[in-house]
PDB file of C-alpha atoms in Angstrom:
ATOM      1  CA  MET U   1     118.005  91.315 106.175  1.00 93.00           C
ATOM      2  CA  LEU U   2     117.307  93.753 103.291  1.00 96.00           C
ATOM      3  CA  PRO U   3     115.853  96.496 105.521  1.00 95.00           C
ATOM      4  CA  SER U   4     119.025  96.321 107.647  1.00 95.00           C
ATOM      5  CA  ILE U   5     121.200  96.740 104.573  1.00 95.00           C
ATOM      6  CA  ALA U   6     118.997  99.589 103.345  1.00 94.00           C
ATOM      7  CA  SER U   7     119.356 101.331 106.707  1.00 93.00           C
ATOM      8  CA  ALA U   8     123.135 101.107 106.473  1.00 94.00           C
ATOM      9  CA  LYS U   9     123.048 102.586 102.961  1.00 87.00           C
ATOM     10  CA  LYS U  10     121.782 105.897 104.393  1.00 81.00           C
ATOM     11  CA  ASN U  11     118.995 106.512 101.877  1.00 83.00           C
ATOM     12  CA  ALA U  12     120.926 105.256  98.842  1.00 93.00           C
ATOM     13  CA  TRP U  13     118.252 102.614  98.302  1.00 95.00           C
ATOM     14  CA  PRO U  14     114.756 103.748  97.236  1.00 95.00           C
ATOM     15  CA  ILE U  15     112.957 101.434  99.686  1.00 96.00           C
ATOM     16  CA  HIS U  16     113.623 100.422 103.291  1.00 95.00           C
ATOM     17  CA  HIS U  17     110.719  98.356 104.650  1.00 96.00           C
ATOM     18  CA  ASP U  18     110.081  94.605 104.536  1.00 95.00           C
ATOM     19  CA  HIS U  19     106.727  94.967 102.773  1.00 96.00           C
ATOM     20  CA  CYS U  20     108.296  97.144 100.075  1.00 97.00           C
ATOM     21  CA  PHE U  21     111.030  94.594  99.418  1.00 98.00           C
ATOM     22  CA  MET U  22     108.389  91.877  99.232  1.00 97.00           C
ATOM     23  CA  ARG U  23     106.390  93.923  96.712  1.00 98.00           C
ATOM     24  CA  VAL U  24     109.408  94.580  94.521  1.00 98.00           C
ATOM     25  CA  ILE U  25     110.715  91.021  94.671  1.00 98.00           C
ATOM     26  CA  LEU U  26     107.378  89.308  94.115  1.00 98.00           C
ATOM     27  CA  ASP U  27     106.304  91.676  91.330  1.00 98.00           C
ATOM     28  CA  ASN U  28     109.590  91.167  89.522  1.00 98.00           C
ATOM     29  CA  ILE U  29     109.554  87.390  89.744  1.00 98.00           C
ATOM     30  CA  VAL U  30     106.031  87.131  88.291  1.00 98.00           C
ATOM     31  CA  GLY U  31     106.207  90.077  85.869  1.00 97.00           C
ATOM     32  CA  CYS U  32     103.186  91.990  87.182  1.00 96.00           C
ATOM     33  CA  ALA U  33     101.555  92.947  90.479  1.00 96.00           C
ATOM     34  CA  TRP U  34     102.091  89.722  92.436  1.00 97.00           C
ATOM     35  CA  TYR U  35      98.510  89.539  93.714  1.00 96.00           C
ATOM     36  CA  GLU U  36      97.316  89.076  90.113  1.00 95.00           C
ATOM     37  CA  VAL U  37      99.139  85.715  90.045  1.00 96.00           C
ATOM     38  CA  ILE U  38      99.728  84.556  93.625  1.00 97.00           C
ATOM     39  CA  PRO U  39      96.883  84.181  96.125  1.00 97.00           C
ATOM     40  CA  SER U  40      97.294  86.065  99.385  1.00 96.00           C
ATOM     41  CA  PRO U  41      99.132  85.584 101.641  1.00 96.00           C
ATOM     42  CA  ALA U  42     101.952  85.207  99.148  1.00 96.00           C
ATOM     43  CA  TYR U  43     104.412  83.592 101.543  1.00 94.00           C
ATOM     44  CA  LYS U  44     102.013  80.677 101.999  1.00 96.00           C
ATOM     45  CA  ASN U  45     101.143  80.334  98.320  1.00 98.00           C
ATOM     46  CA  LEU U  46     104.446  80.594  96.459  1.00 97.00           C
ATOM     47  CA  THR U  47     105.412  77.652  94.321  1.00 97.00           C
ATOM     48  CA  ASP U  48     108.857  76.161  94.940  1.00 97.00           C
ATOM     49  CA  GLU U  49     110.070  77.850  91.745  1.00 98.00           C
ATOM     50  CA  GLN U  50     108.708  81.241  92.823  1.00 98.00           C
ATOM     51  CA  ALA U  51     110.226  80.903  96.298  1.00 98.00           C
ATOM     52  CA  SER U  52     113.588  80.016  94.788  1.00 98.00           C
ATOM     53  CA  ALA U  53     113.397  82.936  92.340  1.00 98.00           C
ATOM     54  CA  ALA U  54     112.457  85.302  95.181  1.00 98.00           C
ATOM     55  CA  LEU U  55     115.406  84.152  97.286  1.00 98.00           C
ATOM     56  CA  ASN U  56     117.755  84.526  94.336  1.00 98.00           C
ATOM     57  CA  LEU U  57     116.517  88.044  93.589  1.00 98.00           C
ATOM     58  CA  ALA U  58     116.787  89.023  97.266  1.00 98.00           C
ATOM     59  CA  ARG U  59     120.412  87.854  97.252  1.00 98.00           C
ATOM     60  CA  GLN U  60     121.080  89.867  94.081  1.00 98.00           C
ATOM     61  CA  ILE U  61     119.571  92.941  95.724  1.00 98.00           C
ATOM     62  CA  ALA U  62     121.667  92.391  98.861  1.00 97.00           C
ATOM     63  CA  THR U  63     124.878  92.169  96.842  1.00 97.00           C
ATOM     64  CA  GLU U  64     123.785  95.019  94.559  1.00 96.00           C
ATOM     65  CA  SER U  65     124.253  92.879  91.461  1.00 98.00           C
ATOM     66  CA  VAL U  66     120.882  94.190  90.223  1.00 98.00           C
ATOM     67  CA  SER U  67     119.507  97.712  90.304  1.00 97.00           C
ATOM     68  CA  LEU U  68     117.009  98.076  93.122  1.00 97.00           C
ATOM     69  CA  HIS U  69     115.991 101.410  91.606  1.00 96.00           C
ATOM     70  CA  ALA U  70     115.095  99.714  88.305  1.00 97.00           C
ATOM     71  CA  LEU U  71     113.265  96.853  90.045  1.00 98.00           C
ATOM     72  CA  ASN U  72     111.274  99.328  92.147  1.00 97.00           C
ATOM     73  CA  GLN U  73     110.382 101.434  89.099  1.00 95.00           C
ATOM     74  CA  ARG U  74     109.186  98.361  87.206  1.00 96.00           C
ATOM     75  CA  SER U  75     107.054  97.322  90.177  1.00 97.00           C
ATOM     76  CA  LYS U  76     105.510 100.788  90.400  1.00 95.00           C
ATOM     77  CA  GLN U  77     104.759 100.800  86.681  1.00 93.00           C
ATOM     78  CA  TRP U  78     102.935  97.495  86.948  1.00 93.00           C
ATOM     79  CA  ARG U  79     100.882  99.097  89.689  1.00 90.00           C
ATOM     80  CA  ASP U  80     100.388 102.381  87.795  1.00 82.00           C
ATOM     81  CA  LYS U  81     102.276 104.309  90.451  1.00 65.00           C
ATOM     82  CA  GLN U  82     104.310 106.610  88.263  1.00 51.00           C
ATOM     83  CA  LEU U  83     106.570 109.083  89.973  1.00 53.00           C
ATOM     84  CA  LYS U  84     105.449 112.684  89.818  1.00 55.00           C
ATOM     85  CA  LEU U  85     107.827 115.111  88.220  1.00 52.00           C
ATOM     86  CA  GLU U  86     108.060 118.302  90.184  1.00 53.00           C
ATOM     87  CA  PHE U  87     109.481 121.465  88.670  1.00 50.00           C
TER      88      PHE U  87
END
């Protein structure tokens, strides 16, 4: 559902693919790179609490009641993927 919404936003959202949404959501519910906490594959190894938190965050993203830009930045920082500044 989120990639469909992102497509309709015409590049207003910083991410557009399922795997990117999963990264952002999972990282933000556990507070670090998800694979440091959840065994792979994550969808098979989420606790009930984590699955509920992920669904809640996905709904917040869909309704834009949270900043997807901020969530994505936080996820990148946990993964040491800082944006390059180009001048």
